[in-house]
Short mmCIF file of C-alpha atoms in Angstrom, two decimals:
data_model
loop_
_atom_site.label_atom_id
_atom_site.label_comp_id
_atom_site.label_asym_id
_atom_site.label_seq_id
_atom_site.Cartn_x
_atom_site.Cartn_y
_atom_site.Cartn_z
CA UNK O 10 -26.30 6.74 -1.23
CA UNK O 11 -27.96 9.38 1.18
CA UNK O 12 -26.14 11.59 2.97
CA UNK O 13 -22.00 11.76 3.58
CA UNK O 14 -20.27 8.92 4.09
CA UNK O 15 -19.00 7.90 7.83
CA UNK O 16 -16.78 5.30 7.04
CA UNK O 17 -14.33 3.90 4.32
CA UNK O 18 -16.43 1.26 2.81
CA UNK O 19 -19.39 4.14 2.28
CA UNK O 20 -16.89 5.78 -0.05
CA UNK O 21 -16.34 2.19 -2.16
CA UNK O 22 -20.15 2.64 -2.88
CA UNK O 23 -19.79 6.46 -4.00
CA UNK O 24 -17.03 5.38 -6.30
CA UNK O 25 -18.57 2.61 -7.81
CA UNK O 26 -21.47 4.54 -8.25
CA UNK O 27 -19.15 7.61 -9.94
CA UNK O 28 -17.17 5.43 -12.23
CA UNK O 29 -16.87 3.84 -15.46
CA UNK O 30 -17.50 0.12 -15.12
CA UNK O 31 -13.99 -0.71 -16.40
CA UNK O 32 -12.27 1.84 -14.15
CA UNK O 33 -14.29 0.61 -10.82
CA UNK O 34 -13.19 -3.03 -11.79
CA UNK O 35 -9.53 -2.06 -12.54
CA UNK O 36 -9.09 -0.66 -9.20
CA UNK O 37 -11.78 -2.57 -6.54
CA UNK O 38 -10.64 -6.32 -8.49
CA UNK O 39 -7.81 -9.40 -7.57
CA UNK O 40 -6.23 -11.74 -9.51
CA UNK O 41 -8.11 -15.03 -10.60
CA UNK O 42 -10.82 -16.02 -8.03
CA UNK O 43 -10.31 -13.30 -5.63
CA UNK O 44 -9.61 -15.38 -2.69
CA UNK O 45 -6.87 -13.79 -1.23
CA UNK O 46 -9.01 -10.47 -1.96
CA UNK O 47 -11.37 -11.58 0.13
CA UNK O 48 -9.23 -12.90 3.29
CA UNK O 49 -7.28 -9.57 3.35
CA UNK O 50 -10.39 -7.67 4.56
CA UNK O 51 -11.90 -11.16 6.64
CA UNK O 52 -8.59 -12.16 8.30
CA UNK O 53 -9.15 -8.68 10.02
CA UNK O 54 -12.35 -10.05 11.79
CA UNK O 55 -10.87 -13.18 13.23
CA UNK O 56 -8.74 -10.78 15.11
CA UNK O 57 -9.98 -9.58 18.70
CA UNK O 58 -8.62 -6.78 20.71
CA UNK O 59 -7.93 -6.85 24.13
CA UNK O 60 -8.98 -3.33 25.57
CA UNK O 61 -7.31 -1.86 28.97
CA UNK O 62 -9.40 0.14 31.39
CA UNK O 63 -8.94 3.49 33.98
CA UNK O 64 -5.80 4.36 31.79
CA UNK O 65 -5.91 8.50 31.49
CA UNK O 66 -6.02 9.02 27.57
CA UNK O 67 -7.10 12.31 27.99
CA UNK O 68 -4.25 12.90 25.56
CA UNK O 69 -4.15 10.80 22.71
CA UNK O 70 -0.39 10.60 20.40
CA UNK O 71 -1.00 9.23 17.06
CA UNK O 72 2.79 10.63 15.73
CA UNK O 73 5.50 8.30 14.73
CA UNK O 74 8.64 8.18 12.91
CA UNK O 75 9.19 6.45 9.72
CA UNK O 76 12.92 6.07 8.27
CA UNK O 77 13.44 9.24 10.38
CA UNK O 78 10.57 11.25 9.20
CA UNK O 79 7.70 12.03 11.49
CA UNK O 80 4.14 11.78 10.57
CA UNK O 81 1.37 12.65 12.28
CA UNK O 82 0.03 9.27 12.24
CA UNK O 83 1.25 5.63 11.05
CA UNK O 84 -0.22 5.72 7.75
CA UNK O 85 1.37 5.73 4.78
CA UNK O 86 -0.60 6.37 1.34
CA UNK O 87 0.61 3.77 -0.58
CA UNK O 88 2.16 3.52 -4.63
CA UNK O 89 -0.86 2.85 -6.25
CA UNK O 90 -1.24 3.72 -10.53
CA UNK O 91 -3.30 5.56 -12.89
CA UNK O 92 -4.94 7.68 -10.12
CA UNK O 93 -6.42 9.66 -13.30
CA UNK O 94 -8.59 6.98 -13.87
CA UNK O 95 -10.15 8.29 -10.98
CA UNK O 96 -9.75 11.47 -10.88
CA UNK O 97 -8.51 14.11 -13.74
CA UNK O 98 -6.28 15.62 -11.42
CA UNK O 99 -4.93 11.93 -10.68
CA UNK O 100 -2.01 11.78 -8.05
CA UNK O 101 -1.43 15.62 -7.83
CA UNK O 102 -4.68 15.61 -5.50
CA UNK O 103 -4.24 12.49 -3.87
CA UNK O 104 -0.52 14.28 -2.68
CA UNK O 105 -2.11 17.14 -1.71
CA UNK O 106 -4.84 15.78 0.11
CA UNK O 107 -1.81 13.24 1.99
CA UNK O 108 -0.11 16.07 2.38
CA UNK O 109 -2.86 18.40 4.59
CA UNK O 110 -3.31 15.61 6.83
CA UNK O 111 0.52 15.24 7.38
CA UNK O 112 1.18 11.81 6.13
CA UNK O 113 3.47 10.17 3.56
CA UNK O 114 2.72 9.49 0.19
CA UNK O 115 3.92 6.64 -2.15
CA UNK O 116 4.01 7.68 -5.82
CA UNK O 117 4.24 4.87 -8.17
CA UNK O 118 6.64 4.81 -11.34
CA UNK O 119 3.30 4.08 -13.01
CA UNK O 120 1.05 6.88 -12.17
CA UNK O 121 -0.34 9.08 -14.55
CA UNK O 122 1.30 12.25 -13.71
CA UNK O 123 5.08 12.60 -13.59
CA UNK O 124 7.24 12.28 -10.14
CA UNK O 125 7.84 16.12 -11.37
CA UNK O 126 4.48 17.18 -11.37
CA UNK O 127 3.74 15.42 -7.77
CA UNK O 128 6.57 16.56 -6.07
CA UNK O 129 5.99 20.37 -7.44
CA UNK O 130 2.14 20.07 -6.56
CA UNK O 131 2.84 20.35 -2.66
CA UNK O 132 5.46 20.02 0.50
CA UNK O 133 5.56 16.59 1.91
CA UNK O 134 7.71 13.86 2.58
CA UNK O 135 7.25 11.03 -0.30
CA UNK O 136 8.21 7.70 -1.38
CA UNK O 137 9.01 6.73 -5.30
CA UNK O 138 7.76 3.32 -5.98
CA UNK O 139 9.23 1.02 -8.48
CA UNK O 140 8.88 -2.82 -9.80
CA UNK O 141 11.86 -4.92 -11.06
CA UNK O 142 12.00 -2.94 -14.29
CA UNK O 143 14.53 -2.61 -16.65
CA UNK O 144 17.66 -1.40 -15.19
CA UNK O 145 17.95 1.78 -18.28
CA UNK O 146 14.39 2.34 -16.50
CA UNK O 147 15.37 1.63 -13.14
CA UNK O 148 18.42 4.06 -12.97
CA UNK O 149 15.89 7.03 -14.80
CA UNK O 150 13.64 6.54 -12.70
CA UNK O 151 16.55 6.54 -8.98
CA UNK O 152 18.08 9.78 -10.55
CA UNK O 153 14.66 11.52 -11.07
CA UNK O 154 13.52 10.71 -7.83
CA UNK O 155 16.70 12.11 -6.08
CA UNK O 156 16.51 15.06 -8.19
CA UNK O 157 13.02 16.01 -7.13
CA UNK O 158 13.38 15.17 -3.19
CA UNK O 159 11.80 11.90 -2.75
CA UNK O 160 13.07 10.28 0.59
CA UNK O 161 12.86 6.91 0.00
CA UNK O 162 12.74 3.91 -2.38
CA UNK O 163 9.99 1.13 -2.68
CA UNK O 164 10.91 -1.78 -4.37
CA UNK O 165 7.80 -3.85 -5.42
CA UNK O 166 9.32 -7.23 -5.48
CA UNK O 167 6.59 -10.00 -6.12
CA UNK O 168 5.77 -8.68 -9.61
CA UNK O 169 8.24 -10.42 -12.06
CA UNK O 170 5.12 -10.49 -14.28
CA UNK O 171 1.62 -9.79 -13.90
CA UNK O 172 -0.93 -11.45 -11.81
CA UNK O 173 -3.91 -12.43 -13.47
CA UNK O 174 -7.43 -10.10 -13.40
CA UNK O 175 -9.95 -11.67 -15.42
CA UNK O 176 -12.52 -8.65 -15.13
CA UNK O 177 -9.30 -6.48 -16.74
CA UNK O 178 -9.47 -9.43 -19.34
CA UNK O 179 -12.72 -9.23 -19.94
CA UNK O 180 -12.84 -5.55 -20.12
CA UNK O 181 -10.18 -5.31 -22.63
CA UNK O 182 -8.63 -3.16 -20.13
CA UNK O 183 -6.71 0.19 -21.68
CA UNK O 184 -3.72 1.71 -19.13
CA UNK O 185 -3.20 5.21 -19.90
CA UNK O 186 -0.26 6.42 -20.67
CA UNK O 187 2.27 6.13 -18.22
CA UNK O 188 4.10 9.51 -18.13
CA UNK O 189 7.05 8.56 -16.65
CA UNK O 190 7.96 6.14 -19.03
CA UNK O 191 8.39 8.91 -22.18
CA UNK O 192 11.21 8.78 -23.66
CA UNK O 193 12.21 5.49 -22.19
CA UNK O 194 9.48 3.25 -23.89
CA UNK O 195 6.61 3.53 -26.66
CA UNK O 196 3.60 4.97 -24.26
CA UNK O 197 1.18 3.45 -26.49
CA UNK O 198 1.20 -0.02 -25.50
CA UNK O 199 -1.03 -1.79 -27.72
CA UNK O 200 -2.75 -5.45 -27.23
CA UNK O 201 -4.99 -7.53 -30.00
CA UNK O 202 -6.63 -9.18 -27.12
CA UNK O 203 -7.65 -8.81 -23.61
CA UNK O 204 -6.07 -5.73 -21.17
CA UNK O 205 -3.05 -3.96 -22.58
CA UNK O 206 -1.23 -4.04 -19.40
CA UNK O 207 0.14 -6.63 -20.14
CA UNK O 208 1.75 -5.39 -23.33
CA UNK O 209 3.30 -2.54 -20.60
CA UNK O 210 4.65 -5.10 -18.23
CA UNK O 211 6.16 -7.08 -20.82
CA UNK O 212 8.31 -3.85 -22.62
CA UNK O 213 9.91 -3.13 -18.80
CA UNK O 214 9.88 -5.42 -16.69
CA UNK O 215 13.08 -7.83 -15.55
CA UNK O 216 11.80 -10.89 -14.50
CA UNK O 217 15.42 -11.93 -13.93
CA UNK O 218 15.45 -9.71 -11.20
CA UNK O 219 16.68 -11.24 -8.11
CA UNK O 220 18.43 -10.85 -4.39
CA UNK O 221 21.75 -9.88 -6.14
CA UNK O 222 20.41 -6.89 -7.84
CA UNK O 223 19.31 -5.23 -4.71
CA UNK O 224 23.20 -4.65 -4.51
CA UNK O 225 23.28 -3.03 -7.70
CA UNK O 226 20.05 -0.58 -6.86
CA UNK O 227 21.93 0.58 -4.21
CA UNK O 228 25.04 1.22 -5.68
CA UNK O 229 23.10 3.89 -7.67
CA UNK O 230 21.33 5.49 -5.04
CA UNK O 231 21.41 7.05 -1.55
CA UNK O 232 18.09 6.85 -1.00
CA UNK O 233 17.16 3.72 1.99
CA UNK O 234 15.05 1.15 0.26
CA UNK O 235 12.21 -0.71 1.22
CA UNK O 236 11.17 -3.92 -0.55
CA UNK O 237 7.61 -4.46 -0.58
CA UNK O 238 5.42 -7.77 -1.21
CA UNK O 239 7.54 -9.96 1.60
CA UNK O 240 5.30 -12.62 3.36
CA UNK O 241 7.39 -15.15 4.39
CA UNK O 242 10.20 -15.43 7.39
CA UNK O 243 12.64 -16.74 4.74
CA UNK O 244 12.34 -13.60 2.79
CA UNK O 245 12.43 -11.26 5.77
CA UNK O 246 15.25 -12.67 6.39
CA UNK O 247 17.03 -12.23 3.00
CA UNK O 248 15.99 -8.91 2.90
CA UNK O 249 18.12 -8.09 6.04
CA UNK O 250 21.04 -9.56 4.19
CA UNK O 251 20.54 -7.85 1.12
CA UNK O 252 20.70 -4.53 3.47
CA UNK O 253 17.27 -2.91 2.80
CA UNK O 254 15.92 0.06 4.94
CA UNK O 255 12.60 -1.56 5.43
CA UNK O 256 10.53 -4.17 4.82
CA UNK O 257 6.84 -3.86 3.79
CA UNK O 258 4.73 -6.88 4.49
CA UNK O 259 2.20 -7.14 0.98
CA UNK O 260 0.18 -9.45 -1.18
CA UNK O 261 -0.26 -6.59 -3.48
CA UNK O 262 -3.63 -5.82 -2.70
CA UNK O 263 -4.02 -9.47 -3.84
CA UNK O 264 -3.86 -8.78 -7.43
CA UNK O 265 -0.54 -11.22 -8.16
CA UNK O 266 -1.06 -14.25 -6.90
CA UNK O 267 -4.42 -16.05 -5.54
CA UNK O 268 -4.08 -17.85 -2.35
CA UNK O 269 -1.57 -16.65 -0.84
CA UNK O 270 -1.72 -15.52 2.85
CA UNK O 271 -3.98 -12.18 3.93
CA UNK O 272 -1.13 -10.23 5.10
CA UNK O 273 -2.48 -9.62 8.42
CA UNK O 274 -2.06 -13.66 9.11
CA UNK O 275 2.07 -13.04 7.65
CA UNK O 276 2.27 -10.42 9.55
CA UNK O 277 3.67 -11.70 12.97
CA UNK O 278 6.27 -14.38 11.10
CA UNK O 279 8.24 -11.83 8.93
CA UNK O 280 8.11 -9.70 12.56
CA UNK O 281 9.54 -12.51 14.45
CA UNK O 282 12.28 -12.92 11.27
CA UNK O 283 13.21 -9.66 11.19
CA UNK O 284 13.71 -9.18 15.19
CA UNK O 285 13.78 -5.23 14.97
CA UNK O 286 16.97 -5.11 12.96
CA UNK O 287 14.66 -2.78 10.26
CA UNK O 288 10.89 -1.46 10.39
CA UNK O 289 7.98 -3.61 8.97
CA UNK O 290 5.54 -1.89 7.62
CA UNK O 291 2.20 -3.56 7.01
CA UNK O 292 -0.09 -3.37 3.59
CA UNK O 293 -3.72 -4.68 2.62
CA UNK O 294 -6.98 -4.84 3.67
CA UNK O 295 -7.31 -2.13 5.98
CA UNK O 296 -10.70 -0.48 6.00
CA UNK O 297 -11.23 0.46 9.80
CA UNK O 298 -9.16 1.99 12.38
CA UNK O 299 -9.60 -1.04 14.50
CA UNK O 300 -7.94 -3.03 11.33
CA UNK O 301 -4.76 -0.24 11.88
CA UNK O 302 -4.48 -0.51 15.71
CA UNK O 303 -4.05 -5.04 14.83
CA UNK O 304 -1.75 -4.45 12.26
CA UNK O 305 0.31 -2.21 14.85
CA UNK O 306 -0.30 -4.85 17.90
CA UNK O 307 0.95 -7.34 15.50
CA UNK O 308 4.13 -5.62 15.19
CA UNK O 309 3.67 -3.23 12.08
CA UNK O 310 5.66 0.53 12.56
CA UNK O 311 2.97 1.74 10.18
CA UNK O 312 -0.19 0.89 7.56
CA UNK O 313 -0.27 1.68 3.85
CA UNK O 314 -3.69 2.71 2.45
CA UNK O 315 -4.18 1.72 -0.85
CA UNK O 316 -7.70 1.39 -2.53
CA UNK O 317 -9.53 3.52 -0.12
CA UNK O 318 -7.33 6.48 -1.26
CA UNK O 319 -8.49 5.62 -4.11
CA UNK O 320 -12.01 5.82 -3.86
CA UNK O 321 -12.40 9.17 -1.89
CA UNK O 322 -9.94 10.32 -4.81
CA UNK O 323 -12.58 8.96 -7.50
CA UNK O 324 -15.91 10.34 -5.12
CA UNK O 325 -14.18 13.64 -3.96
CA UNK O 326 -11.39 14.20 -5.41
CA UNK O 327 -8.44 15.85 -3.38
CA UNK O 328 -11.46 16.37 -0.47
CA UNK O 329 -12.03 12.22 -0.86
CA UNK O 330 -8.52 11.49 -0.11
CA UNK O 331 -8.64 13.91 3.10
CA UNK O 332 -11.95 12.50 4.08
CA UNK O 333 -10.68 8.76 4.07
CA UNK O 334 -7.26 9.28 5.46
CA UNK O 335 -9.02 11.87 8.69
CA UNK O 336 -11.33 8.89 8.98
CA UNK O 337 -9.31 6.88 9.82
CA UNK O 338 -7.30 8.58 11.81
CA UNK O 339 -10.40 9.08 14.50
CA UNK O 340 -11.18 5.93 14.30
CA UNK O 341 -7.66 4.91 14.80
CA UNK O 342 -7.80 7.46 17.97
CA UNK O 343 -10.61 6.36 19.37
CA UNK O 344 -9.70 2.71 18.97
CA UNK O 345 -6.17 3.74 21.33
CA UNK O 346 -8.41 5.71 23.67
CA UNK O 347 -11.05 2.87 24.39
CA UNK O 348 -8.09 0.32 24.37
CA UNK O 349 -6.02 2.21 26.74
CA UNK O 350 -3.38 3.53 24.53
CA UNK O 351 -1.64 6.88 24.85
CA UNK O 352 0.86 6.83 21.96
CA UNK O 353 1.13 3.90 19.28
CA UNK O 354 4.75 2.64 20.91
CA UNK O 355 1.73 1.94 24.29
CA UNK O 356 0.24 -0.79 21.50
CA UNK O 357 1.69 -4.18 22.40
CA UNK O 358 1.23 -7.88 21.13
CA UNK O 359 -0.74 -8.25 24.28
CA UNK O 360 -3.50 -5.82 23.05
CA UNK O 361 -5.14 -8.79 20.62
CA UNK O 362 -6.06 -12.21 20.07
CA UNK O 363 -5.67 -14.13 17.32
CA UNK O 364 -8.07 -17.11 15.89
CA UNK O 365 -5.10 -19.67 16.64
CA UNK O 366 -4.32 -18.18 20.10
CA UNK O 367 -8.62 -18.20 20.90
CA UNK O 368 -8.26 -21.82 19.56
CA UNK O 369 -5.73 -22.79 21.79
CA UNK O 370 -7.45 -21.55 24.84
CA UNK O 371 -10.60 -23.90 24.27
CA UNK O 372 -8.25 -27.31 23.94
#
C-alpha cells in the first residue's frame, strides 16, 4: 500500500501484508461462517446520524469518566491475547502506546507478557481481563492484579468453551505460551490435531461457571467488576443482581458463537434493562469514529477497540497502536463537531436513526 494510512481499515491491509498467514488469520477471523463477523462492522451502516446545525463547537470535549477514572476520550483498548504474535514487544507497546494517548487499557490473563511486565512498562490506568477459569487460577490471577495496581476486573463471561475458528483449525494453530499461567499450568499445551488452543482452554477453564460465582469473585477482591459478552435484557438484568460494576455489551469480536446479534443492534435492549443503575460499555466492530459517536447515541459510556489495536501494533508497533487510537479520536471529534456536539454527555438517542425506526417512518 502507498503512502501512510488515513484510516483504520488501511492499517488491516499493512498487517496482513506484514504477517504470517497463520497469525493474520488468528487475529482478523470468527467462529464458523463468520456471519456475525460480518454484521458487527455492517450493522454500523444501517445506522444514520442525525446532525445539528449553528451549535458553537469551537471547543470540542472528548473526556469522560469510566468507574471514576477519567480518560481523555471514551475508548477503552480492549483484553485482547498473544499481542506478540504481532509484535515482539507484544502488550508492553500496545500499553504504552494506550497510555500516550491517555486511554485505558485491558490486559488479558492470556497475553504474552506478564500483568508484571505491563503494568511496570508505563503509568496508566488498566483493566485485568479474565474468563471463567479455574478458581486456583482465578484467585492468582485477582491477587496479582491488585498487587500490581490494576483498577478494575473484566469478567469474559460467554466463553465456557471455545467458539469454533475453522481457519485456526486448518492452520493447526500454535498459542504461545501464556506467561501468566507459569506455575499454575503446563505452558506447553500440546494438540495431535487442529489448533492447540483448545488443549489451553480445556486445562483452565470452568465451564460450570455461573451467576452464583460472581459472589464468590467478589468475595476475593476489591476491585469493581465488569462482565463482558452480555447481549440480552435478561442478562443485563442478572448482572445488576449479581452486583457487577459494569456491564460490557460483546459478541466477542464474534469468535464464540455464529449468529448471534452485531452488538450494535443489542446495544439499546441491555441499555433499556439496565436503566442507568451501572455503565454499559459497548464492544465490536468499530472501525470509524462515526461507528463510536452510534455506539455512544445508543447509550454506550464508552467503546472498546479490539482488532484495530491490533493491527497498528502488528504494522507499527507501539507507533501503530498510537496511530489507530489518535485516529480515531479525530474522527470521533470531528464527527461531534459536524453533529453539533460539545462534550460526549451532548450525544443523545435523538442524534441517530436506526433501520427499524427508518422502516417505521415509510409504513
Amino acid at each position: 500500500m502507498a503512502g501512510e494510512p488515513v484510516n483504520v481499515n488501511e492499517f488491516e491491509e499493512l498487517a496482513r501484508q506484514v504477517l504470517p498467514k497463520i497469525s493474520y488469520d488468528f487475529f482478523s477471523g470468527g467462529a464458523e461462517d463468520q456471519h456475525t463477523l460480518k454484521q458487527n462492522i455492517e450493522a454500523f451502516r444501517r445506522i444514520t446520524i442525525r446532525p445539528r446545525i449553528l451549535v458553537d463547537v469551537s471547543k470540542i470535549d472528548m473526556s469522560t469518566i469510566i468507574l471514576g477514572h477519567k480518560t481523555s476520550a471514551p475508548i477503552i483498548v480492549a483484553p485482547t491475547s498473544s499481542h506478540q504474535l504481532a509484535h515482539p514487544e507484544g502488550e508492553v507497546a500496545t500499553a504504552r502506546g494506550a497510555a500516550a494517548c491517555n486511554v485505558i487499557m485491558g490486559v488479558a490473563f492470556t497475553s504474552t507478557c506478564t500483568m508484571e511486565e505491563v503494568a511496570s512498562s508505563c503509568k496508566a490506568v488498566r483493566f485485568i481481563q479474565t474468563f471463567a477459569f479455574k478458581r486456583e487460577i482465578t484467585a492468582n490471577m485477582v491477587q496479582r492484579a491488585e498487587r500490581n495496581g490494576f483498577r478494575a476486573i473484566i469478567l469474559t463471561a460467554d466463553t465456557p468453551r471455545l467458539g469454533r475458528k475453522e481457519a485456526d483449525i486448518k492452520n493447526k494453530m500454535i498459542a504461545p505460551p501464556f506467561k501468566n499461567f507459569e506455575g499454575l499450568i503446563s505452558t506447553v499445551a500440546v494438540s495431535d490435531k487442529g489448533s492447540n488452543v483448545e488443549a489451553y482452554a480445556a486445562e483452565t477453564l470452568d465451564p460450570s461457571f455461573c451467576w452464583k460465582d460472581i459472589a464468590w469473585l467478589k468475595s476475593i477482591t476489591k476491585l469493581p467488576i465488569l462482565i463482558k459478552g452480555v447481549l440480552t435484557g435478561e442478562d443485563a438484568t442478572k448482572a445488576i443482581e449479581a452486583g457487577v460494576a459494569g456491564i460490557i455489551v460483546s459478541n466477542h469480536g464474534a469468535r464464540q458463537l455464529d449468529y448471534t446479534p452485531a452488538t450494535i443492534s443489542a446495544l439499546e435492549e441491555v441499555v433499556h434493562a439496565v436503566q442507568v443503575k451501572v455503565p454499559v460499555l459497548f464492544d465490536g466492530g468499530i472501525r470509524r469514529g462515526t461507528d463510536i459517536f452510534k455506539a455512544l447515541a445508543l447509550g454506550a459510556k464508552a467503546v472498546l477497540i479490539g482488532r484495530p489495536v491490533i493491527y497498528g501494533l502488528a504494522a507499527k508497533g507501539e507507533t501503530g497502536v498510537k496511530q489507530v487510537i489518535e485516529m480515531l479520536k479525530n474522527e470521533l471529534e470531528q464527527t461531534m463537531a459536524l453533529a453539533g456536539c460539545r462534550t460526549v454527555d451532548d450525544i443523545t438517542r435523538s442524534h441517530v436513526n436506526t433501520e427499524t425506526e427508518r422502516m417505521e417512518c415509510r409504513m
